[in-house]
CSV table of C-alpha atoms in Angstrom, one decimal:
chain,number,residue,atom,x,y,z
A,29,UNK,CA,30.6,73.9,-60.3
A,30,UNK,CA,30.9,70.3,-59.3
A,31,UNK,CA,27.8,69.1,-61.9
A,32,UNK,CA,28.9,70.7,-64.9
A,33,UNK,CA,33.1,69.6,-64.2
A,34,UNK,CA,33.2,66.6,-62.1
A,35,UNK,CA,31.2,62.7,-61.5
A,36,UNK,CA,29.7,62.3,-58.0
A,37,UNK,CA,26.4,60.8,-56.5
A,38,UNK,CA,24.3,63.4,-57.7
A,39,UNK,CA,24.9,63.3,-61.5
A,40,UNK,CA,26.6,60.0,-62.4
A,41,UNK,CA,23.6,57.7,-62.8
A,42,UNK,CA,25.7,55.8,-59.9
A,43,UNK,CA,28.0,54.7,-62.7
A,44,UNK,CA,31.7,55.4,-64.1
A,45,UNK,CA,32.2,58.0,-67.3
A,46,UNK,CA,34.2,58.0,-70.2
A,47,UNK,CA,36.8,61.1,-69.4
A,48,UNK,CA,35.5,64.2,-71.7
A,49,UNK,CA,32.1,63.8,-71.3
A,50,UNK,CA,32.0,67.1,-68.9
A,51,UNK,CA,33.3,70.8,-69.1
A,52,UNK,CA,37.1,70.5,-69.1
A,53,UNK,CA,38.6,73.0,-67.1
A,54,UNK,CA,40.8,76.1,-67.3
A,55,UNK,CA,44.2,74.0,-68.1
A,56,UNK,CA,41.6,71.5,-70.3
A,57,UNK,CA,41.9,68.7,-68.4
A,58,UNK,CA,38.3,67.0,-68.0
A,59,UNK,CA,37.2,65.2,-65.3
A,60,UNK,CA,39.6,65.8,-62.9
A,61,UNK,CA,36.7,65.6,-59.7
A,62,UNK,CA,34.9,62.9,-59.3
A,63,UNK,CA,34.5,59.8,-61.7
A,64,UNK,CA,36.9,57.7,-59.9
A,65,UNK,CA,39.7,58.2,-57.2
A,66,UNK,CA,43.4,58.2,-59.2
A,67,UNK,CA,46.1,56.9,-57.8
A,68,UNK,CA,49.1,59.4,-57.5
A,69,UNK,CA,52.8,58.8,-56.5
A,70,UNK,CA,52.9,59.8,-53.1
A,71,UNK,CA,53.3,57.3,-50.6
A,72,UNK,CA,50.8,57.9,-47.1
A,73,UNK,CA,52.4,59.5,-44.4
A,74,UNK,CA,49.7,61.3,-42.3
A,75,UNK,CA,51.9,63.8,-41.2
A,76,UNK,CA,53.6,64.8,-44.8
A,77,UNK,CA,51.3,67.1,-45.8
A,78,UNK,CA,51.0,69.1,-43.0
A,79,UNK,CA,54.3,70.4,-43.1
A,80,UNK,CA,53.8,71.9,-46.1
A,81,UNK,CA,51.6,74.7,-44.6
A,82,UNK,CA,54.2,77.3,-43.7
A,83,UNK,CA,56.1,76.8,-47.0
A,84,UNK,CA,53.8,75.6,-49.7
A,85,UNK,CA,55.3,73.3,-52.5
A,86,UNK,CA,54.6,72.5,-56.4
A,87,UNK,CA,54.1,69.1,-56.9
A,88,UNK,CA,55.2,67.7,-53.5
A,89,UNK,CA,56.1,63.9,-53.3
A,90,UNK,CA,55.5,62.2,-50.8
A,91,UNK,CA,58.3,58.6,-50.4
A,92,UNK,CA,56.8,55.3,-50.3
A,93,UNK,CA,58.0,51.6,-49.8
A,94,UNK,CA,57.2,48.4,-51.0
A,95,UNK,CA,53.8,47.2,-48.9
A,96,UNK,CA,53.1,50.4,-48.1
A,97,UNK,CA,49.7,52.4,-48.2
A,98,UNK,CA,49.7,54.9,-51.3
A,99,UNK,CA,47.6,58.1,-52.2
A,100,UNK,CA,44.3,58.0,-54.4
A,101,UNK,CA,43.0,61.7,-54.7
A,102,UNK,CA,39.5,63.2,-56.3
A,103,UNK,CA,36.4,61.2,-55.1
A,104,UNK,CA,34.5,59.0,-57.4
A,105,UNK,CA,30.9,59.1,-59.0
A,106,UNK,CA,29.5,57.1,-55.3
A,107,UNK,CA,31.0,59.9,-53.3
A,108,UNK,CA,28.9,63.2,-52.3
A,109,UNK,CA,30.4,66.5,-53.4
A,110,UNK,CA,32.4,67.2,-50.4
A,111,UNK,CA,35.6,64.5,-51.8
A,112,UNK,CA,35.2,65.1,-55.3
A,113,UNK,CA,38.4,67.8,-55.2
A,114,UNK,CA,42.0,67.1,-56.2
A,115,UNK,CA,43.1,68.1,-52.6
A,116,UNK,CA,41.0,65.6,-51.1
A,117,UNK,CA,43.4,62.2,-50.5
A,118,UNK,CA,43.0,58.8,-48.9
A,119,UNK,CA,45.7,56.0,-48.2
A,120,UNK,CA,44.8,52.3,-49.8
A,121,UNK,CA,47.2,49.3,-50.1
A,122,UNK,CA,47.9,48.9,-53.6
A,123,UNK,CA,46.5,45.5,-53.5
A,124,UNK,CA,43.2,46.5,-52.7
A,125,UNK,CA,42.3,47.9,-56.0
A,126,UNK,CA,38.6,48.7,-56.6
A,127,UNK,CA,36.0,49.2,-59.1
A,128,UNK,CA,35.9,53.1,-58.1
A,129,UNK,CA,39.9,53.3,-58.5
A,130,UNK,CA,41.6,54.5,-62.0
A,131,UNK,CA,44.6,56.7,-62.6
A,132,UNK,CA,45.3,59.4,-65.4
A,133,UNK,CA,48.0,59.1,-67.5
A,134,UNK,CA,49.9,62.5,-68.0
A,135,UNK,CA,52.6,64.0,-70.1
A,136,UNK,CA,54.9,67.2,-70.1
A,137,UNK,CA,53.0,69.8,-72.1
A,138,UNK,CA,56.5,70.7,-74.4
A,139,UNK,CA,56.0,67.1,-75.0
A,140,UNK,CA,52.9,66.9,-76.4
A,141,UNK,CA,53.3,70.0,-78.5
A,142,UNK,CA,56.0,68.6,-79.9
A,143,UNK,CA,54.3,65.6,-80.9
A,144,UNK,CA,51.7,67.6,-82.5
A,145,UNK,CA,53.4,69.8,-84.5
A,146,UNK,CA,55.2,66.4,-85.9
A,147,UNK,CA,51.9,65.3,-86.9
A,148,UNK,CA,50.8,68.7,-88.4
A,149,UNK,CA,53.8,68.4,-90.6
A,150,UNK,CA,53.7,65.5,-91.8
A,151,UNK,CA,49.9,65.6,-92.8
A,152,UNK,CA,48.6,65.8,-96.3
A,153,UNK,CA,46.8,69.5,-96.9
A,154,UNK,CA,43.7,69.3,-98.3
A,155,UNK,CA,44.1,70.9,-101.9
């Protein structure tokens, strides 16, 4: 349900959103659709993906090189609904950055925990 999870023309007040605003989803991650595109790793190869179809991978990377095009991913708050889906992708030069372009920092889950349960220990109980 694009309107209650993800930024696009029909809800955004034709504007970018603070992440969290929306219904994060199941692995709760918010705003993953929509809002902006985000760049990703993968260098553009239009072919790359496609061969992926009879053996699907986890986290597939595709190689870039200096100058060339890169990946952005997710649609952005001008875009219908139709592109605002992490599968959807388009190729940009890297130096053609735009207002509708963002990217999403992320960290390994064992990570984070591990932070967390730092902090926990380390915090003053209430007595």
């Amino acid at each position: 349900d694009l309107v209650r999870a993800g930024w696009f023309t029909g809800n955004s007040g034709r504007r970018t959103h603070v992440a969290g605003e929306l219904k994060a989803n199941p692995f709760g991650l918010a705003d993953i659709h929509g809002n902006v595109w985000e760049w990703v790793q993968d260098g553009w190869d239009a072919s790359y993906y496609g061969q992926l179809s009879a053996q699907p991978a986890i986290n597939p990377s595709s190689p870039f090189s200096a100058g060339s095009r890169r990946v952005i991913r997710g649609g952005n708050w001008g875009d219908t609904a139709s592109p605002c889906r992490s599968s959807s992708r388009l190729a940009i030069v890297p130096a053609d950055g735009a207002y509708f372009i963002g990217f999403r920092v992320s960290l390994v889950v064992d990570a984070v925990k591990q932070q967390l349960d730092q902090k926990a220990a380390t915090t003053p109980k209430p007595a």
